[in-house]
Every structure is written in structure tokens, then in C-alpha cells.
Amino acid sequence: MSVTARAPSSTANLGPGFDVFGLALDAFYDTVTLSRTKSGIKIISDSSIPLSPSKNTAGLVVQYMKKKFSVKSGVEIKIKKGVPAGYGMGSSAASAAATAVAFDKMFNLRLSPNQLVECAGVGERASAGSIHYDNVSASVLGGFVIVRTKPLDVIKIVPPSDLMLCVAVPKLKTPPKKTEVSRGVIPKQINLSDSVTNLSNAAAIVAGFLKKDSRLIGTSIQDIIVEPARQHLIPGFSTVKKNALRAGALGVTISGAGPSVIAFATKKHDMQKIAKAMSAGFSGTGCDVIICRPSGGAKIV
Ligand code: ADP
């Protein structure tokens, strides 16, 4: 017996929502097929991702779920990567999300959304070095998510239907532990007034999603804490941001841990113009641009 699930790419942080906000994107999808075997965990993939279960996000999820739910049989994991790794679009999370949803179905566990997110989050240890739930929550549940921890509780809001995104991915060689590296440059302490500014923008983003107001979402994508500390890791970032805003984007920030840069706009904007402007900003390195929309969550296919 085998079960296949598909999970979307995602963007984490959305500026001021560091480690808290996530948004599922319909740009790319990972497809994971689980099959029962006699024993052990085996990973098959034609992409250049680690195939050892303890180094692969999908492998870690299966290891964890097998133990947690006392599943005795072995599992083969076939991963068809759609989300390119290292883009900052939740590639490792998409594999983990699809795996958790497929495992739940295969062994008839009927887990709650929070339980699925908890299981998928374990996988992120393979790529980020620590458990964080923003990308996996978006990838499991779809739409816009707010992650609360201690205890884990994920709130989902369906995005406005006119929200449009443009992601520019510079052709940079990213280090294998890119997320760990980009977490390392963030200040350990912040001053209160910066925290107030970011909090006000984060609150406005949530209001924008609740009110289905894409303009409010886009204009609130402003982060004065993490973005300034990380932008030196992305050559051309400030030009890309300036160009996108000039071309009409409402807000621009780093997608997750980078190096991709994401612009927020609405259906009324000229997305091709924004895409071209972002490309021009990355003329030094060259880049791919992806125009996309919010996505639904992981599902059995
Ligand atoms: P992303 O923003 O694309 O998730 P990360 O740097 O967090 O970027 O994750 C990519 C890293 O995770 C790569 O080093 C990759 O080898 C590792 N990894 C482990 N398992 C997977 C997987 N199933 N899919 C993608 N990347 C994986």
C-alpha cells in the first residue's frame, strides 16, 4: 500500500513576523509517496538532497512519527522535489509537510492540524539546525499562518483573493546550512522602540489578512530588526527592493532566511513590471523570478 501527498512552497517571516508568520505559495510543490516495507526507512529521490533519513527532513519526520505512534512496519519515502532547495521558499518544509500528511493517512492516525505541524516541524532540524514551525505550518495548513509556541498552536487565516507575490531568487551559491548561517547574524538583543515598530507592523499584517485588505498587508511588510541585519548576505538586495517599490510593489522583504526576495502586490498591479524591476536589481548575480499567489495546504493526491 502506498500514499502520496503534495505540499506547497512557502515564505516565512513576511518581514516583522520573524519565526511567527508563514504564507503558502502556489509557485512549487513537493510530492512525497510513502510505501510500507518490512523494516527500516529508505529514501529515494532524484534530487540532490541528503538521502540518509537522519539528514533528510522527510526521513526525520518518518523516524519521529514511527516512534511516537509505535508503527512497527518499515517505510520507503519517495520524494519528488518541486520546491528547489536553498531558495528560501520552504523546500525542506514542503517535504516534511507532505510526509507528515501522507504518514497520517497511511496509518490512519487522524491527527489534528497542530499535531501534523508538530510532526512536520521535527523535520526542519535537518536543514535549519533547530525546530521552527513557520514554513511547515504554512505548507501543512495552507494560507497565512500565525505560529504560537509553548504550547504549539497554529492559527490559519485565508488570504485575500487578490493578493499577488513576486519572488526573485538570485543565482547565488548558498551554504549547505544556509538557514543556520542567516540565523547567526540576527541580533541577540533588540531595543524596545524597534520592537514596538515591528510589533505594530506585524499586528497590521494580521489585520490586513483578517480584513482581506491586500494593500494593508503589503504596506505593513516592514521589518527594521531582522532585514537590516541579514541584507548584506544578499548582494543587490537594496536595489532590488527599491526597484520593486518603484514598479508599484506595496512591500518588499527577504523571503524566509533568503536569499530570495519577495514583493507583495495585488491583482491590480503590473506583476510583469515588478518582476522585471527585481531582475534588473539582481543584474550582478542574475536571478529567477516567480509570480505567484497564496496556496492551499498539503493534501493527499
Ligand atoms: P529552504 O528555504 O529551501 O527550506 P533550507 O536551507 O532551510 O532552505 O533547506 C535546504 C537544506 O535542507 C539543504 O541543505 C538540503 O540539503 C536540506 N534538506 C534535507 N532534506 C531536504 C528535503 N527533503 N528537501 C529539501 N532540502 C532538504
XYZ file of C-alpha atoms and ligand atoms in Angstrom:
328
model
C 0.000 0.000 0.000
C 1.279 3.495 -0.744
C 0.020 7.027 -0.108
C 1.036 10.202 -1.926
C 0.752 13.767 -0.617
C 1.651 17.075 -2.169
C 2.695 20.187 -0.220
C 3.326 23.761 -1.378
C 6.289 26.090 -1.181
C 6.032 28.874 1.374
C 7.524 32.134 2.552
C 8.321 32.682 6.218
C 8.508 35.832 8.354
C 6.732 38.298 5.994
C 9.024 40.991 7.386
C 8.198 41.726 11.032
C 6.739 38.269 11.781
C 10.115 36.570 12.288
C 9.585 32.895 13.225
C 5.840 33.590 13.619
C 4.285 34.225 10.184
C 4.165 31.956 7.165
C 2.341 32.036 3.836
C 1.852 29.068 1.488
C 2.743 29.882 -2.136
C 1.477 28.162 -5.278
C 4.871 28.530 -7.007
C 6.125 24.960 -6.430
C 5.018 21.687 -4.821
C 6.863 18.678 -3.376
C 5.269 15.267 -3.846
C 6.031 12.503 -1.357
C 4.951 8.871 -1.723
C 5.186 6.601 1.301
C 5.080 2.825 0.944
C 5.100 0.149 3.618
C 8.165 -2.094 3.725
C 9.289 -4.865 6.073
C 11.609 -2.721 8.153
C 13.712 0.443 8.321
C 13.438 3.759 6.467
C 14.648 4.186 2.906
C 14.639 7.442 0.939
C 14.524 7.637 -2.845
C 14.861 10.926 -4.714
C 16.324 12.109 -7.971
C 17.241 15.498 -6.471
C 20.480 16.371 -4.770
C 19.179 16.236 -1.225
C 20.616 14.073 1.552
C 19.220 10.528 1.360
C 20.174 9.488 4.866
C 16.965 9.553 6.975
C 18.587 11.495 9.813
C 19.721 14.246 7.395
C 16.566 14.490 5.301
C 13.538 16.413 6.579
C 11.143 13.718 5.340
C 13.282 10.984 6.915
C 13.291 12.738 10.275
C 9.500 13.100 10.184
C 9.042 9.376 9.481
C 11.579 8.435 12.190
C 9.720 10.613 14.694
C 6.196 9.523 13.720
C 7.122 5.833 13.649
C 8.394 6.098 17.205
C 5.646 8.374 18.529
C 2.816 6.257 17.163
C 4.539 2.877 17.675
C 4.474 1.967 13.990
C 6.409 -1.277 13.536
C 6.488 -1.615 9.738
C 9.234 -0.071 7.616
C 8.629 2.911 5.321
C 10.006 3.813 1.915
C 9.920 7.542 1.155
C 9.930 8.641 -2.466
C 10.478 12.395 -2.785
C 9.745 14.267 -5.999
C 11.171 17.713 -5.406
C 9.267 20.580 -6.963
C 10.422 23.230 -4.495
C 14.071 23.990 -5.263
C 16.273 23.661 -2.149
C 18.021 26.715 -0.785
C 15.731 29.328 -2.385
C 14.193 30.454 0.902
C 10.841 29.093 -0.243
C 10.441 26.329 2.304
C 11.835 23.444 0.281
C 12.814 21.351 3.273
C 9.476 22.181 4.922
C 7.426 21.099 1.875
C 8.952 17.609 2.022
C 8.324 17.452 5.770
C 4.720 18.665 5.438
C 3.832 16.241 2.642
C 5.434 13.407 4.613
C 3.507 14.124 7.831
C 0.197 14.294 5.935
C 0.937 11.079 3.982
C 2.028 9.218 7.147
C -1.132 10.317 8.968
C -3.266 8.930 6.141
C -1.277 5.735 5.682
C -1.513 4.694 9.325
C -4.973 6.177 9.838
C -3.872 8.420 12.709
C -6.417 11.247 12.195
C -4.093 13.861 13.681
C -5.246 17.430 14.352
C -3.706 20.322 12.367
C -1.491 21.242 15.354
C -0.295 17.635 15.699
C 0.541 17.456 11.971
C 2.513 20.692 12.252
C 4.325 19.386 15.324
C 5.389 16.234 13.451
C 6.402 18.116 10.285
C 8.381 20.618 12.384
C 10.685 17.861 13.608
C 11.978 17.573 10.034
C 13.262 21.134 9.992
C 16.042 20.110 12.371
C 17.763 18.547 9.334
C 18.100 21.823 7.464
C 17.841 24.638 9.996
C 19.628 23.010 12.928
C 16.665 23.787 15.175
C 12.934 23.202 15.122
C 10.934 26.088 13.701
C 7.390 25.916 12.534
C 6.688 28.881 10.228
C 7.285 27.193 6.840
C 5.893 23.798 7.840
C 2.727 25.362 9.269
C 2.075 27.211 6.005
C 2.903 24.124 3.975
C 0.646 21.823 6.052
C -2.324 24.170 6.518
C -2.061 26.500 3.517
C -2.891 30.226 3.505
C -1.470 32.637 6.079
C -0.415 31.209 9.425
C 0.490 32.613 12.812
C 2.621 30.253 14.902
C 2.395 30.307 18.681
C 4.721 28.029 20.614
C 4.712 26.906 24.266
C 2.345 25.199 23.628
C 2.325 24.902 19.842
C -0.832 26.452 18.420
C -1.140 27.498 14.791
C -3.779 29.965 13.626
C -4.685 29.967 9.941
C -6.281 32.837 8.040
C -7.456 32.524 4.431
C -5.657 35.254 2.413
C -7.488 37.833 0.285
C -8.098 36.528 -3.230
C -6.364 39.486 -4.910
C -3.026 39.062 -3.132
C -0.122 38.580 -5.580
C 3.517 37.898 -4.872
C 6.700 38.131 -6.884
C 9.724 36.169 -5.660
C 13.181 36.933 -7.079
C 15.766 34.221 -6.468
C 19.363 35.361 -7.038
C 21.739 32.855 -8.572
C 23.949 32.628 -5.508
C 25.754 29.596 -4.188
C 24.124 29.190 -0.792
C 25.953 27.371 2.005
C 24.506 23.932 2.913
C 23.476 25.189 6.360
C 22.159 28.454 4.908
C 19.331 28.840 7.424
C 21.718 28.337 10.331
C 24.128 30.908 8.850
C 21.434 33.509 8.322
C 20.078 32.959 11.829
C 23.577 33.572 13.173
C 23.655 37.229 12.035
C 20.475 38.283 13.816
C 20.985 40.490 16.897
C 20.584 38.664 20.206
C 19.056 41.746 21.816
C 16.879 44.500 20.379
C 15.789 47.846 21.723
C 12.252 48.466 22.832
C 11.365 51.136 20.270
C 12.435 48.869 17.362
C 10.362 46.086 18.861
C 7.341 48.426 19.086
C 7.732 49.419 15.415
C 7.938 45.789 14.276
C 5.064 44.752 16.515
C 2.820 47.476 15.077
C 3.582 46.315 11.533
C 3.069 42.657 12.428
C -0.289 43.490 14.005
C -1.274 45.432 10.875
C -0.379 42.436 8.676
C -2.707 40.224 10.719
C -5.436 42.889 10.469
C -4.844 43.007 6.703
C -5.365 39.244 6.367
C -8.480 39.334 8.563
C -9.965 42.306 6.694
C -8.933 40.782 3.315
C -7.067 44.013 2.640
C -4.014 43.235 0.473
C -2.941 46.872 0.490
C -2.729 46.912 4.281
C -0.779 43.617 4.221
C 1.677 44.873 1.608
C 2.336 48.290 3.124
C 2.913 46.692 6.546
C 5.675 44.377 5.282
C 8.288 46.488 7.068
C 10.925 44.998 9.314
C 13.574 47.155 10.979
C 15.157 44.356 13.023
C 15.947 41.189 11.040
C 16.062 42.528 7.449
C 18.789 45.154 8.138
C 20.909 42.505 9.889
C 20.581 39.982 7.064
C 20.542 42.034 3.898
C 24.350 42.029 3.487
C 24.069 38.275 2.789
C 22.123 39.124 -0.397
C 24.208 41.226 -2.819
C 21.885 43.658 -4.609
C 19.102 43.470 -2.002
C 18.619 47.218 -1.520
C 18.475 47.866 -5.293
C 16.006 45.010 -5.810
C 13.802 46.390 -3.053
C 13.963 49.976 -4.337
C 13.245 48.837 -7.924
C 10.259 46.720 -6.899
C 8.739 49.542 -4.843
C 9.239 51.954 -7.762
C 7.489 49.454 -10.046
C 4.469 49.586 -7.733
C 5.027 46.791 -5.183
C 3.414 47.590 -1.832
C 6.108 45.994 0.304
C 9.320 44.010 -0.182
C 11.351 41.843 2.171
C 13.596 38.779 2.397
C 11.694 35.500 1.925
C 12.423 33.376 4.985
C 16.150 33.089 5.545
C 16.805 34.252 1.961
C 18.412 34.638 -0.441
C 15.169 35.168 -2.323
C 13.382 38.483 -2.057
C 9.592 38.695 -2.060
C 7.390 41.574 -3.198
C 3.743 41.951 -2.146
C 1.187 43.391 -4.548
C -2.396 42.929 -5.733
C -4.060 41.767 -8.934
C -4.357 45.429 -9.943
C -0.575 45.794 -10.155
C 1.547 45.120 -13.211
C 3.306 41.979 -11.920
C 5.492 41.667 -15.040
C 6.789 45.176 -14.426
C 7.609 44.320 -10.800
C 9.310 41.085 -11.913
C 11.442 42.931 -14.482
C 12.392 45.593 -11.945
C 13.500 42.943 -9.452
C 15.510 41.113 -12.138
C 17.275 44.333 -13.055
C 18.242 44.799 -9.403
C 19.899 41.393 -9.374
C 21.770 42.032 -12.653
C 25.081 41.312 -10.847
C 24.220 37.727 -9.979
C 21.284 37.044 -12.287
C 18.053 35.672 -10.860
C 14.881 33.696 -11.459
C 11.581 35.477 -10.879
C 8.372 33.734 -9.948
C 4.995 35.437 -9.926
C 2.675 33.514 -7.626
C -0.348 33.543 -5.328
C -1.175 32.065 -1.928
C -1.768 28.300 -1.939
C -3.935 25.826 -0.078
C -2.216 23.317 2.214
C -0.794 19.830 1.866
C -3.171 17.216 0.536
C -3.416 13.588 -0.434
C -3.293 13.135 -4.188
P 14.708 26.222 2.177
O 14.415 27.652 2.410
O 14.715 25.855 0.746
O 13.889 25.296 3.031
P 16.882 25.391 3.767
O 18.301 25.848 3.694
O 16.164 25.582 5.045
O 16.181 26.104 2.578
O 16.767 23.853 3.378
C 17.529 23.326 2.404
C 18.580 22.423 3.045
O 17.934 21.334 3.674
C 19.509 21.867 2.014
O 20.819 21.919 2.540
C 19.088 20.418 1.861
O 20.161 19.567 1.578
C 18.474 20.088 3.222
N 17.386 19.112 3.121
C 17.233 17.990 3.845
N 16.143 17.315 3.463
C 15.594 18.015 2.467
C 14.456 17.798 1.674
N 13.690 16.733 1.787
N 14.175 18.750 0.754
C 14.972 19.835 0.609
N 16.062 20.083 1.330
C 16.386 19.160 2.258
